[in-house]
CSV table of C-alpha atoms and ligand atoms in Angstrom, one decimal:
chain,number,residue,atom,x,y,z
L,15,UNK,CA,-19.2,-22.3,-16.9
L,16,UNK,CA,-19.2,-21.3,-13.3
L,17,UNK,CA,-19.2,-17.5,-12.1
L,18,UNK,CA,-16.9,-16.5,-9.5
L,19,UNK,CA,-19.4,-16.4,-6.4
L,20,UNK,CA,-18.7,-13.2,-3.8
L,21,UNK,CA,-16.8,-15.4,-1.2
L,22,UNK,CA,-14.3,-16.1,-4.0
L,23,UNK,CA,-13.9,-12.5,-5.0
L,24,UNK,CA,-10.4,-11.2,-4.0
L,25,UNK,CA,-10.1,-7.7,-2.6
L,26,UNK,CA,-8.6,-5.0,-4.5
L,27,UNK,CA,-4.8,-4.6,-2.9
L,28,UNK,CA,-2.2,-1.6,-3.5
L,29,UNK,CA,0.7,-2.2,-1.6
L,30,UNK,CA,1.9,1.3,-0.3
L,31,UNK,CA,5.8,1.6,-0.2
L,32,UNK,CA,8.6,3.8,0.3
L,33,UNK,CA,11.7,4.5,2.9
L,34,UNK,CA,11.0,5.4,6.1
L,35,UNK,CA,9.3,8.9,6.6
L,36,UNK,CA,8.8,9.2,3.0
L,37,UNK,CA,5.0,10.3,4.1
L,38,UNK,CA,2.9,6.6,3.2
L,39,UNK,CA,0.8,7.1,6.3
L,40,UNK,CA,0.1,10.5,5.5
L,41,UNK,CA,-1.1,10.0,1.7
L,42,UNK,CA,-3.0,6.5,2.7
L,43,UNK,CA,-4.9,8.3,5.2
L,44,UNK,CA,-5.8,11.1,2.4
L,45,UNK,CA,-6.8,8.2,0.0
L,46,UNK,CA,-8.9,6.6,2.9
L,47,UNK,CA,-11.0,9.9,2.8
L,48,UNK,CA,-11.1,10.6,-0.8
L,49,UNK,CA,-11.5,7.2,-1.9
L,50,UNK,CA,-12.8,4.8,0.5
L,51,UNK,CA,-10.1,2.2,0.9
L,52,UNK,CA,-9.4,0.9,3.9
L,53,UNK,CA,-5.8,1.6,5.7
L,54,UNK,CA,-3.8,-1.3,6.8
L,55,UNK,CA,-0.5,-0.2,7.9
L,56,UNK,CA,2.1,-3.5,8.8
L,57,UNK,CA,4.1,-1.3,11.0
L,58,UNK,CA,1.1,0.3,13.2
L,59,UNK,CA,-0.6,-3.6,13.2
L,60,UNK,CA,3.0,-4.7,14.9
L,61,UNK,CA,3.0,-2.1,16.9
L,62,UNK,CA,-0.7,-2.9,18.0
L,63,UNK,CA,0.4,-6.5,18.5
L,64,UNK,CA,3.3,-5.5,21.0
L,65,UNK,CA,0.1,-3.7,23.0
L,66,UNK,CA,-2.6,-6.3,23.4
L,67,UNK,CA,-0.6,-9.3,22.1
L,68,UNK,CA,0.0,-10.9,25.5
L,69,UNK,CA,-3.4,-9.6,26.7
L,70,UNK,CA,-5.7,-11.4,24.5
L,71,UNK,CA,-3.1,-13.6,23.2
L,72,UNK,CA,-5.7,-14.2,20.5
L,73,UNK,CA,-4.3,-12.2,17.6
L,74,UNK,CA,-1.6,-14.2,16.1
L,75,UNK,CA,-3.2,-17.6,17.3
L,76,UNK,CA,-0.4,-19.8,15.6
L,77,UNK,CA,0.0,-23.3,15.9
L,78,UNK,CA,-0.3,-23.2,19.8
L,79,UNK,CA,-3.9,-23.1,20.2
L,80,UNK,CA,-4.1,-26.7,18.5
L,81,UNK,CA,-2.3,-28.4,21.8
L,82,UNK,CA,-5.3,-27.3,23.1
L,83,UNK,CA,-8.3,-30.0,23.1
L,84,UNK,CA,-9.3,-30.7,26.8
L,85,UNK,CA,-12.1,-29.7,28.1
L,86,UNK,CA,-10.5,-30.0,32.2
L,87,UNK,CA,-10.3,-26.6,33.9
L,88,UNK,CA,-6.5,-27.8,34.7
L,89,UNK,CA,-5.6,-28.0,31.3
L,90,UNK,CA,-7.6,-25.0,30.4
L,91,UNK,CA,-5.3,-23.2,32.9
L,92,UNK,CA,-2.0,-24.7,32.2
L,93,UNK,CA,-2.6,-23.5,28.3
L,94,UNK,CA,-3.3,-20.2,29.1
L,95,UNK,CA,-0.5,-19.8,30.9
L,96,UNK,CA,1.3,-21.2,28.3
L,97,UNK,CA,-0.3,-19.3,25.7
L,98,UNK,CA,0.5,-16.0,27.7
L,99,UNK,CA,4.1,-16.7,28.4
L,100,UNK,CA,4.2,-17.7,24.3
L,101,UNK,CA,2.2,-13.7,23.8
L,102,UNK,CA,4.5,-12.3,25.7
L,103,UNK,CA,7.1,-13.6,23.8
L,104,UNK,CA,6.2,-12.8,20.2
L,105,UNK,CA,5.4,-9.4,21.6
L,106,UNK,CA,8.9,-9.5,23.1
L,107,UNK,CA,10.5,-10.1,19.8
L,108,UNK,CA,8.4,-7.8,17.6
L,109,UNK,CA,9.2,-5.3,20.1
L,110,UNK,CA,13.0,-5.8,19.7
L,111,UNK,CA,13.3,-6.2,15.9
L,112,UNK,CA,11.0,-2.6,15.5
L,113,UNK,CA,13.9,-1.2,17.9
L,114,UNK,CA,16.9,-2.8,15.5
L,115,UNK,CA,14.5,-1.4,12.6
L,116,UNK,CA,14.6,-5.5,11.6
L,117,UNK,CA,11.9,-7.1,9.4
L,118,UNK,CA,9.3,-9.4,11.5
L,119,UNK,CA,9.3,-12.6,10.3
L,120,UNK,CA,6.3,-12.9,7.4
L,121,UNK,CA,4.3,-15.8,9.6
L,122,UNK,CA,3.2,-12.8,12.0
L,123,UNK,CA,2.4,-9.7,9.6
L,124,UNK,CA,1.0,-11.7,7.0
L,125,UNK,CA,-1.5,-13.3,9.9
L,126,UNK,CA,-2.0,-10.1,11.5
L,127,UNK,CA,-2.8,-8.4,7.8
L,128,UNK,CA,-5.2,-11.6,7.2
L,129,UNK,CA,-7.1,-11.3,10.4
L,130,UNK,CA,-7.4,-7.1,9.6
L,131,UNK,CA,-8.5,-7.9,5.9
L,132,UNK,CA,-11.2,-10.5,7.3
L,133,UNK,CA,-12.2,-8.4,9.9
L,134,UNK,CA,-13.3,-5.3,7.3
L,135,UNK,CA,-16.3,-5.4,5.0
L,136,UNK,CA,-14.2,-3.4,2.6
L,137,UNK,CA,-13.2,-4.9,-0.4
L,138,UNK,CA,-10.3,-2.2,-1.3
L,139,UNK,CA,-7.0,-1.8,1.1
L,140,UNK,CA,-4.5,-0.2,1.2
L,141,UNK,CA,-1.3,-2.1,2.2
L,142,UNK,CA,1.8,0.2,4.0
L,143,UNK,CA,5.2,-0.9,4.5
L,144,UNK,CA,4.7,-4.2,3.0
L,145,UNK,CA,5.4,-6.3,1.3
L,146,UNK,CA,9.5,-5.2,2.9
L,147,UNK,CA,11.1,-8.0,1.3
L,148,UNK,CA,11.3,-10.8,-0.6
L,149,UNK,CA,10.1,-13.1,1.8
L,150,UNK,CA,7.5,-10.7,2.8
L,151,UNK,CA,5.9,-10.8,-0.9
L,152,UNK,CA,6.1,-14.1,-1.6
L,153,UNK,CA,4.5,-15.4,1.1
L,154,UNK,CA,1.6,-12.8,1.2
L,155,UNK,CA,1.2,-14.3,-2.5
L,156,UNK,CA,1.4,-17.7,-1.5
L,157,UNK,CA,-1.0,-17.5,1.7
L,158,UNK,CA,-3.6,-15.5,0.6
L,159,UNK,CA,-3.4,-15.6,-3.5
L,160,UNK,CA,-3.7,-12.0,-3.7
L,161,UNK,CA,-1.6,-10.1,-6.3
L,162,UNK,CA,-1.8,-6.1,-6.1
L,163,UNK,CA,-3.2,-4.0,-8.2
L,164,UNK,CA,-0.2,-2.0,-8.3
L,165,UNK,CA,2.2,-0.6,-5.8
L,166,UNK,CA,2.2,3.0,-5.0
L,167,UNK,CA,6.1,4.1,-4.9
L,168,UNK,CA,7.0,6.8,-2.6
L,169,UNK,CA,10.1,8.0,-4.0
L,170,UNK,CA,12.0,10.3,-1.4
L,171,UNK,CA,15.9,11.4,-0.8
L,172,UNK,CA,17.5,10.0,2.6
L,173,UNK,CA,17.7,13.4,3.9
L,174,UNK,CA,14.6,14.7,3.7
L,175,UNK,CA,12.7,11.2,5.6
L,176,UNK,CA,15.7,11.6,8.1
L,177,UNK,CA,14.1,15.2,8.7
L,178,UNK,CA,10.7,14.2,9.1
L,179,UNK,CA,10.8,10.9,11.0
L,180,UNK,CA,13.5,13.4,13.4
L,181,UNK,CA,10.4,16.0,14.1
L,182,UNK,CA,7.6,13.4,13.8
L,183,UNK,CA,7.3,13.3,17.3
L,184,UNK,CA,5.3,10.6,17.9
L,185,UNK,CA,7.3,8.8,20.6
L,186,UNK,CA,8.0,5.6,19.0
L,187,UNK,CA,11.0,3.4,19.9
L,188,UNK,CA,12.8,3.9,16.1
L,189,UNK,CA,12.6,6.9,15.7
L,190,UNK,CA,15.9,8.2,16.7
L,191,UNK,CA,18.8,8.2,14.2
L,192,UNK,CA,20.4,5.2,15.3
L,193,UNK,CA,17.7,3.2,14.3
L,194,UNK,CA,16.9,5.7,11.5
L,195,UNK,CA,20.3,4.8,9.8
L,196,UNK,CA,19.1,0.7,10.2
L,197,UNK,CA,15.8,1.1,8.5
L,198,UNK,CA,17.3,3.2,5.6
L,199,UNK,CA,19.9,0.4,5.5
L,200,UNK,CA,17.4,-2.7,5.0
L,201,UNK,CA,15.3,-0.4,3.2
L,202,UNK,CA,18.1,-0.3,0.3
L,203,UNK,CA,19.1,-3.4,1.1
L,204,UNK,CA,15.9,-5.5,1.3
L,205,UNK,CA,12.6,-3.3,-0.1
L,206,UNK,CA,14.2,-1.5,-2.8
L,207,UNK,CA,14.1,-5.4,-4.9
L,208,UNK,CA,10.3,-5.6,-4.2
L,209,UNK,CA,9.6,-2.4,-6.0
L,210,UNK,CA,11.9,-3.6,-8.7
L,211,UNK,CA,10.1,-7.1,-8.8
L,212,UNK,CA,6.7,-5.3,-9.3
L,213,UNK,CA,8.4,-2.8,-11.6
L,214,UNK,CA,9.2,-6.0,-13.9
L,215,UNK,CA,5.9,-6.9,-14.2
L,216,UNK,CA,4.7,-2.8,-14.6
L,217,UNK,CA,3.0,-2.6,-11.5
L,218,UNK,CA,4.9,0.5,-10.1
L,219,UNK,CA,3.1,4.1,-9.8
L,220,UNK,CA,6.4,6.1,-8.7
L,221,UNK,CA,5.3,9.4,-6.9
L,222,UNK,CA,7.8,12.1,-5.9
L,223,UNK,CA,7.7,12.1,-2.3
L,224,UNK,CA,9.5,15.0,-1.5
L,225,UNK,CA,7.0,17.7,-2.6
L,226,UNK,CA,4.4,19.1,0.1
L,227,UNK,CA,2.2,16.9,1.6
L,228,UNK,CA,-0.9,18.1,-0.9
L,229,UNK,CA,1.0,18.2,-4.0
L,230,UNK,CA,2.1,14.4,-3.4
L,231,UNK,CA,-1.4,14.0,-3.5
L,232,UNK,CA,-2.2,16.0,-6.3
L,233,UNK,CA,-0.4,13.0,-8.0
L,234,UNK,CA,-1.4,10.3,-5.9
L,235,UNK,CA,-5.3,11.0,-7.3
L,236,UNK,CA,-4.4,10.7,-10.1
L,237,UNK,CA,-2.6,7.8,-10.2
L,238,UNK,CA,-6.0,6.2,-7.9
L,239,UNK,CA,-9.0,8.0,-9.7
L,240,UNK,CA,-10.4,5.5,-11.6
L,241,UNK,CA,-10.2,5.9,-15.6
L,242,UNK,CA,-13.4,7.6,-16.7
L,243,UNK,CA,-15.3,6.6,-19.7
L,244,UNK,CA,-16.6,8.2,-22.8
L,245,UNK,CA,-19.2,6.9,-24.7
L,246,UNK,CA,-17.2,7.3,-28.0
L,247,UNK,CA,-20.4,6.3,-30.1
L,248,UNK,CA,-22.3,9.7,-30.3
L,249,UNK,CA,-21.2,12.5,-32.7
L,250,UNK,CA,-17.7,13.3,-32.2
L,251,UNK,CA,-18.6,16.9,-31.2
L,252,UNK,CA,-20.6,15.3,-28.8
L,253,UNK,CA,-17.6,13.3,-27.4
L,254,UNK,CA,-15.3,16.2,-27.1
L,255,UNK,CA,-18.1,18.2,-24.9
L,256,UNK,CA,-17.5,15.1,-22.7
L,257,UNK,CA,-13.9,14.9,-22.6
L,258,UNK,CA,-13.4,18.7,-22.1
L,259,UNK,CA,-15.6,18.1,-18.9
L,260,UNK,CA,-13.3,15.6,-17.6
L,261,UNK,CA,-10.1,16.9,-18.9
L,262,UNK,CA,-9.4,19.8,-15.9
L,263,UNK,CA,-7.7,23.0,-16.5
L,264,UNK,CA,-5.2,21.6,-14.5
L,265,UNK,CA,-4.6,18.7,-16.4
L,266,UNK,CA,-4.4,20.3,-19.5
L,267,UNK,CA,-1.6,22.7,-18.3
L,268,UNK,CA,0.3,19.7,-17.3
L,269,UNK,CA,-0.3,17.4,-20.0
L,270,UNK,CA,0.5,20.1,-23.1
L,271,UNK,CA,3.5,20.8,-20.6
L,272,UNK,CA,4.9,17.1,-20.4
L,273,UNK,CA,3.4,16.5,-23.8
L,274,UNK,CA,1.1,13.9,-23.0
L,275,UNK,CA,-2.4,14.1,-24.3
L,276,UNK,CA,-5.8,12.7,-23.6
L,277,UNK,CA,-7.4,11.1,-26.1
L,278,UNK,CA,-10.9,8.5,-26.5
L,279,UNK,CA,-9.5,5.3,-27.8
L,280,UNK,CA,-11.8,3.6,-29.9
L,281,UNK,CA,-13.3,1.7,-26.9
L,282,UNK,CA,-14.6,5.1,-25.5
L,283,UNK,CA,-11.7,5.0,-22.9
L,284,UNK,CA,-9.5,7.8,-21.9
L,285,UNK,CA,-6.1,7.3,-22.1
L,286,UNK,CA,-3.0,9.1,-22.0
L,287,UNK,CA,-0.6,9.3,-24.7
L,288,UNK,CA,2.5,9.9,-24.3
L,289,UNK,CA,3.5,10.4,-28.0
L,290,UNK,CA,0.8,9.9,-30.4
L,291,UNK,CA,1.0,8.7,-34.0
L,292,UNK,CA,-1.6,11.5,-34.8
L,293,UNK,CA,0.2,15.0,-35.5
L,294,UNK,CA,-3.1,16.6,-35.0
L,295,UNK,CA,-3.0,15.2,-31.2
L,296,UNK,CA,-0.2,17.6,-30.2
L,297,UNK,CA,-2.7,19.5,-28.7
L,298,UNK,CA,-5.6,18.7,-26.5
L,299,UNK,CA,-8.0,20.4,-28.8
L,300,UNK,CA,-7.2,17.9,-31.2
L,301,UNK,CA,-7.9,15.1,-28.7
L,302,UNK,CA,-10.9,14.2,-30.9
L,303,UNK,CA,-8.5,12.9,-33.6
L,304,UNK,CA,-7.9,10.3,-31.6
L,305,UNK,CA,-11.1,8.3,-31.6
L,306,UNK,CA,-9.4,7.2,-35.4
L,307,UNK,CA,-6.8,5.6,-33.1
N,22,LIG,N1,5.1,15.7,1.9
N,22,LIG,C1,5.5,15.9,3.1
N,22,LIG,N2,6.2,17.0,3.4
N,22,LIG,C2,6.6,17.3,4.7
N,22,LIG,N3,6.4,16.5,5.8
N,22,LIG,C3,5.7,15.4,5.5
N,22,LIG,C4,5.2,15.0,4.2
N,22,LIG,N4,4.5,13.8,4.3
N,22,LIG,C5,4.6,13.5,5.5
N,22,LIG,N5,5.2,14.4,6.3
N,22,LIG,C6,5.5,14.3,7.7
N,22,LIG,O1,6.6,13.4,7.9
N,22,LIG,C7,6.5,12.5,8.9
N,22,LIG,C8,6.5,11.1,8.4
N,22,LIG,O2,5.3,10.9,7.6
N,22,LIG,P1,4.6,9.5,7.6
N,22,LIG,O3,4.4,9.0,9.0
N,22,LIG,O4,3.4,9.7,6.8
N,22,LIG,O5,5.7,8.6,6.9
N,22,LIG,P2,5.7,7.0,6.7
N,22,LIG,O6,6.3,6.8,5.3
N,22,LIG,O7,4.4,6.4,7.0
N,22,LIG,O8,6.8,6.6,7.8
N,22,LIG,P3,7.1,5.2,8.4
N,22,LIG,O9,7.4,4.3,7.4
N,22,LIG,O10,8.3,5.5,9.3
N,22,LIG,O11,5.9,4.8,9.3
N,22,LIG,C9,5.2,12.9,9.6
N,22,LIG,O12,5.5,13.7,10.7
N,22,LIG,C10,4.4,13.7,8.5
N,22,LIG,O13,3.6,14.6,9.1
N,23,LIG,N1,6.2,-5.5,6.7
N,23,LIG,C1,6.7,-5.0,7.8
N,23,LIG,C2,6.5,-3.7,8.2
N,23,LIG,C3,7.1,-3.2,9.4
N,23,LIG,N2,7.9,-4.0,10.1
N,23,LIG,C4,8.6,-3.5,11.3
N,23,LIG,O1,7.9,-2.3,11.8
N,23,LIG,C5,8.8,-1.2,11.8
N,23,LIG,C6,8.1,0.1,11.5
N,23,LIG,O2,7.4,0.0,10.3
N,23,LIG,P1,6.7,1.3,9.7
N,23,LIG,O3,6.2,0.9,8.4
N,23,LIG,O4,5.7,1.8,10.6
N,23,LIG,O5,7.9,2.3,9.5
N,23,LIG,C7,9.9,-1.6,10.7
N,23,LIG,O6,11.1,-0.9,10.8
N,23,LIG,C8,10.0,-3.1,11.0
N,23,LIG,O7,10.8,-3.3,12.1
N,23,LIG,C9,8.2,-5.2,9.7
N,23,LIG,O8,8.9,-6.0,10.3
N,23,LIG,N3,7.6,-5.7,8.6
């Protein structure tokens, strides 16, 4: 049987979603220090497009570029006029649909999300503000065969992204609340069923949103540490000496707190249990108990 050779290997994808304001740039760009990923927001890569689109014209190199296939300066000439005029265009309309707070049409993110993924010699990204809809995820799937990992949920009242995007200050074109009230509007309207879709097939990590900016995070590492291991073979005194260095105070307030305990599965893998069969695993001490499991 043949292995899967490192061309074929398919990056590690979490989409990053939420309203508008509900702080996704914010986290992804404390995930990007903590953990390595690399940051791909959909909204900043439009936003990019609208700059140098119709300078390079190269970006979004759709179907155009194939009238191309003289070799005459004329030609050469007339097509990049042509190819400008097309640029400016697509900048044009990615410029109006950001001020209507409108979803681009997939054909452009999804290309300008390809060309940033190929671009990277990362293998982990971080997705923002997309998939938006339903046309958005389906063909991201369909081009580029990638399914996420999961799909980080910022979960945030209306009120309280109205505030921030209101003080954000960052001078762009949607931020007023005008636009504010659109982008809320399709929000509900068409990114709300995505995180349901994914929800279905329990890929949604929901995060509450409107805490400070480093207790969202708090939460957000936990959801993207990677599971540790124990090597649940040795002596089970041995094990627990192992999971009490893992477990963090922290943790351990929280868990006894919400009544979920960490325990070594049988594999040697932490896990979290939310209710355990084991009454001896109602408290962390006993966490051991749980290597029967
Ligand atoms: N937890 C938080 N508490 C208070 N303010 C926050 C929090 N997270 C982010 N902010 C601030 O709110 C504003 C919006 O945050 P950010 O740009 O990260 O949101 P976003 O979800 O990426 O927005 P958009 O989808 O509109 O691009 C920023 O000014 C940011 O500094
Ligand atoms: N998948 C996407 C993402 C964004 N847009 C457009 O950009 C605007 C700003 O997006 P932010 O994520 O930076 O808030 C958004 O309102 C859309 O107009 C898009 O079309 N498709």
């Amino acid at each position: 049987m043949g292995t899967v050779s490192d061309a074929e290997k398919k990056p590690t994808v979490i989409f990053v979603l939420g309203g508008p304001g509900s702080g996704k740039g914010t986290q992804c760009a404390s995930i990007v220090e903590n953990f390595g990923h690399t940051h791909l927001s959909a909204g900043d890569l439009l936003r990019a497009e609208i700059k140098s689109g119709s300078e390079n014209g190269m970006t979004l190199n759709l179907h155009l570029i194939e009238i191309y296939d003289e070799q005459q300066v004329m030609v050469y000439t007339k097509f990049r006029q042509i190819r400008k005029l097309f640029f400016d265009e697509i900048g044009t309309m990615i410029q109006n649909m950001i001020k209507e707070g409108k979803i681009v049409p997939s054909e452009v993110t999804i290309k300008l999300l390809q060309k940033a993924m190929h671009e990277s010699e990362n293998d982990k990204f971080l997705i923002d503000g997309f998939p938006r809809n339903e046309e958005n995820r389906a063909a991201f799937e369909a081009v580029t065969k990638i399914e996420p990992a999961f799909v980080l949920f910022f979960d945030c009242p209306e009120e309280e992204m109205e505030r921030r995007i209101l003080s954000r200050n960052e001078g762009r074109v949607d931020d007023n609340i005008e636009t504010i009230r659109k982008r809320f509007k399709v929000f509900q309207e068409s990114s709300l069923p995505v995180v349901e879709y994914y929800d279905s097939k329990g890929k949604v990590r929901k995060v509450d949103a409107a805490k400070p900016v480093e207790e969202v995070f708090e939460a957000v590492k936990a959801i993207i540490t990677p599971k540790e291991k124990v090597d649940a073979a040795k002596p089970v005194e041995e094990v627990f000496e192992v999971v009490k260095s893992i477990i963090t105070p922290k943790e351990e307030k929280d868990s006894s707190k919400r009544s979920v305990h960490l325990c070594v599965t049988k594999h040697g893998t932490l896990k979290e249990h939310l209710l355990c069969k084991f009454e001896a695993c109602k408290d962390s001490l006993n966490a051991t108990q749980c290597l029967l499991s």
